[in-house]
Short mmCIF file of C-alpha atoms in Angstrom, two decimals:
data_model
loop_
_atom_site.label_atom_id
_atom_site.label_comp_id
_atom_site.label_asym_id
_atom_site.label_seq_id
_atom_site.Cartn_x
_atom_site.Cartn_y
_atom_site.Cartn_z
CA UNK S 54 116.24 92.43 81.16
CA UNK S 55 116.67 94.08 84.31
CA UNK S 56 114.51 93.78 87.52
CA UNK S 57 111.37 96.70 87.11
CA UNK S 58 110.54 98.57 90.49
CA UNK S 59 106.66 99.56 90.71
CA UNK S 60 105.18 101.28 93.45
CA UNK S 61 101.68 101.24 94.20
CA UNK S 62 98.88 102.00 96.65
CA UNK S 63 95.21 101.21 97.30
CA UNK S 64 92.26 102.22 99.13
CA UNK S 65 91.03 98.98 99.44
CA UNK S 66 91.13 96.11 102.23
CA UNK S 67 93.99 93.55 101.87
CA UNK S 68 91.91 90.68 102.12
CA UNK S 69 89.94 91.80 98.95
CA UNK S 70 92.60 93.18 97.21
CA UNK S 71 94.77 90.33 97.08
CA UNK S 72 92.74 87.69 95.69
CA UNK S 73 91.92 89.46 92.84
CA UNK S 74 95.35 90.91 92.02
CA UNK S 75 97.15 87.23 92.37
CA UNK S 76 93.96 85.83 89.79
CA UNK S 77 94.90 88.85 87.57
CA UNK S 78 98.25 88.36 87.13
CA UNK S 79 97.98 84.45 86.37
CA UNK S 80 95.43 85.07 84.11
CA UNK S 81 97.69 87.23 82.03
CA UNK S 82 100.57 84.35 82.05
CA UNK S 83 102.53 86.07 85.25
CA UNK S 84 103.72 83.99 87.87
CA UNK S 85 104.55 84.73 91.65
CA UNK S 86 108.09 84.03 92.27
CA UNK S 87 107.14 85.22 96.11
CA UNK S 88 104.97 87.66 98.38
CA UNK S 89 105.83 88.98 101.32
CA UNK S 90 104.90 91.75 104.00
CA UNK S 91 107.08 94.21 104.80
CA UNK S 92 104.90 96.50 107.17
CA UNK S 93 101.03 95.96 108.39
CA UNK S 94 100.31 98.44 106.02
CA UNK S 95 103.12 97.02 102.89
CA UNK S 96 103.31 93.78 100.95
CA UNK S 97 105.61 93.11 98.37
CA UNK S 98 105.23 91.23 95.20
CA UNK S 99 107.97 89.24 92.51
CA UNK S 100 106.68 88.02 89.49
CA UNK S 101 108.21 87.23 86.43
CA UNK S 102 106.70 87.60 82.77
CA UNK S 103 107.46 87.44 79.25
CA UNK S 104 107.31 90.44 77.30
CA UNK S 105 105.14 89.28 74.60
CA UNK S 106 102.68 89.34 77.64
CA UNK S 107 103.20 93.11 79.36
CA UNK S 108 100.26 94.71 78.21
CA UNK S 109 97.32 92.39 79.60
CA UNK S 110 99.95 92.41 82.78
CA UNK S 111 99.73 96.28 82.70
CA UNK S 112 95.95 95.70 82.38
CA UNK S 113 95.28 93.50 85.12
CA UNK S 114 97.21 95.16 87.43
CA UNK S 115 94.90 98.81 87.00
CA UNK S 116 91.77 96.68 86.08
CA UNK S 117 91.79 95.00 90.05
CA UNK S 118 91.90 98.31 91.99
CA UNK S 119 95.51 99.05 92.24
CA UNK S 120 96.90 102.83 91.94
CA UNK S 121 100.61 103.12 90.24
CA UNK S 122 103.04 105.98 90.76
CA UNK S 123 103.76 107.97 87.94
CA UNK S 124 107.19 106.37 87.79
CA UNK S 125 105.09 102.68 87.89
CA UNK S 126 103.13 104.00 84.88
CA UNK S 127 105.48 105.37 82.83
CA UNK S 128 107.99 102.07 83.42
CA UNK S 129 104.82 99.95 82.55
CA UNK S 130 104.44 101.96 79.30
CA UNK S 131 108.24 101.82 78.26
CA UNK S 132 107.81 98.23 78.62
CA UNK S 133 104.81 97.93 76.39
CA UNK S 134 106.63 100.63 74.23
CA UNK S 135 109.76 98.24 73.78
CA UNK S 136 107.21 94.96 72.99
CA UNK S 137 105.83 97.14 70.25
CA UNK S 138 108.96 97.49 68.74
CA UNK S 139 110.08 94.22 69.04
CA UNK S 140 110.35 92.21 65.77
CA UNK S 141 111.42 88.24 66.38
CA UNK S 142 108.81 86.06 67.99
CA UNK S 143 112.36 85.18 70.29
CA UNK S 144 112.52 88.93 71.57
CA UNK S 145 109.12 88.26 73.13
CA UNK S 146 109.70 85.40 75.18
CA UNK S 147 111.93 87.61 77.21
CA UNK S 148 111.21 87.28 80.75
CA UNK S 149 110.77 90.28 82.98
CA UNK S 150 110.81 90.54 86.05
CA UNK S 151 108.60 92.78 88.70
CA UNK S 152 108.91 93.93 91.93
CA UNK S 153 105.43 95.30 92.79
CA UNK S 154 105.02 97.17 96.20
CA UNK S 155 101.60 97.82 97.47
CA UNK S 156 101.01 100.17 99.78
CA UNK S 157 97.42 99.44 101.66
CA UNK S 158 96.05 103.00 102.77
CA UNK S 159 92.71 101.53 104.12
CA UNK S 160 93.67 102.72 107.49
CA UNK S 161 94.04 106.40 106.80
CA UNK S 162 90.76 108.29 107.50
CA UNK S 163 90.00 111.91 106.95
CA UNK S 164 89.80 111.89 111.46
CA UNK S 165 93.51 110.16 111.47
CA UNK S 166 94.64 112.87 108.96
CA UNK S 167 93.02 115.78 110.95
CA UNK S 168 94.79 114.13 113.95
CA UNK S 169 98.29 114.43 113.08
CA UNK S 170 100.28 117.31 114.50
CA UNK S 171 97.59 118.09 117.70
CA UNK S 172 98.24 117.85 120.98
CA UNK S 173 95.39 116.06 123.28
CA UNK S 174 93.95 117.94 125.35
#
């Protein structure tokens, strides 16, 4: 299988966010190939996971406060889609692998929106 893109966002602080996300996706049999940031307000994720496995992935990852695209959703349920169908114990030990971007919007206030495009005075 082919590497999966996801984007995602979240309200919430980093600090709490991350925690909980990394014991989510262990608990559902992923593992963290690495993490990394790639902006104060970006982190990136690679995980890999067997197939058989998806769905309690797919679950973890909305149960601990992340937001998916519409893109992140739909390639989430095309995956679970595609485990469904699957018939040989083999075709589930596939191993897929994630990229997970999470964008961390803490930061942006309804004052820093209101802000953008005015001139000080």
């Amino acid at each position: 299988m082919q590497l999966l893109d996801i984007q995602s966002f979240s309200y919430e602080e980093r600090q709490g966010l991350l925690p909980t996300l990394t014991s989510a996706l262990a608990d559902c049999g992923g593992w963290v190939l690495c993490r990394r940031t790639l902006s104060p307000s970006m982190m990136e994720i690679r995980l890999e996971i067997q197939l058989r496995s998806i769905v309690d992935l797919y679950a973890s990852i909305v149960s601990s406060g992340l937001e998916l695209t519409r893109a992140g959703h739909l390639a989430l349920t095309d995956l679970c889609t595609c485990r469904k169908n699957l018939a040989t114990p083999a075709d589930l030990g596939q191993v897929v692998t994630i990229r997970l971007e999470i964008s961390f919007l803490e930061d942006v206030t309804l004052q820093s929106l209101l802000m953008i495009g005015t001139i000080p005075a």
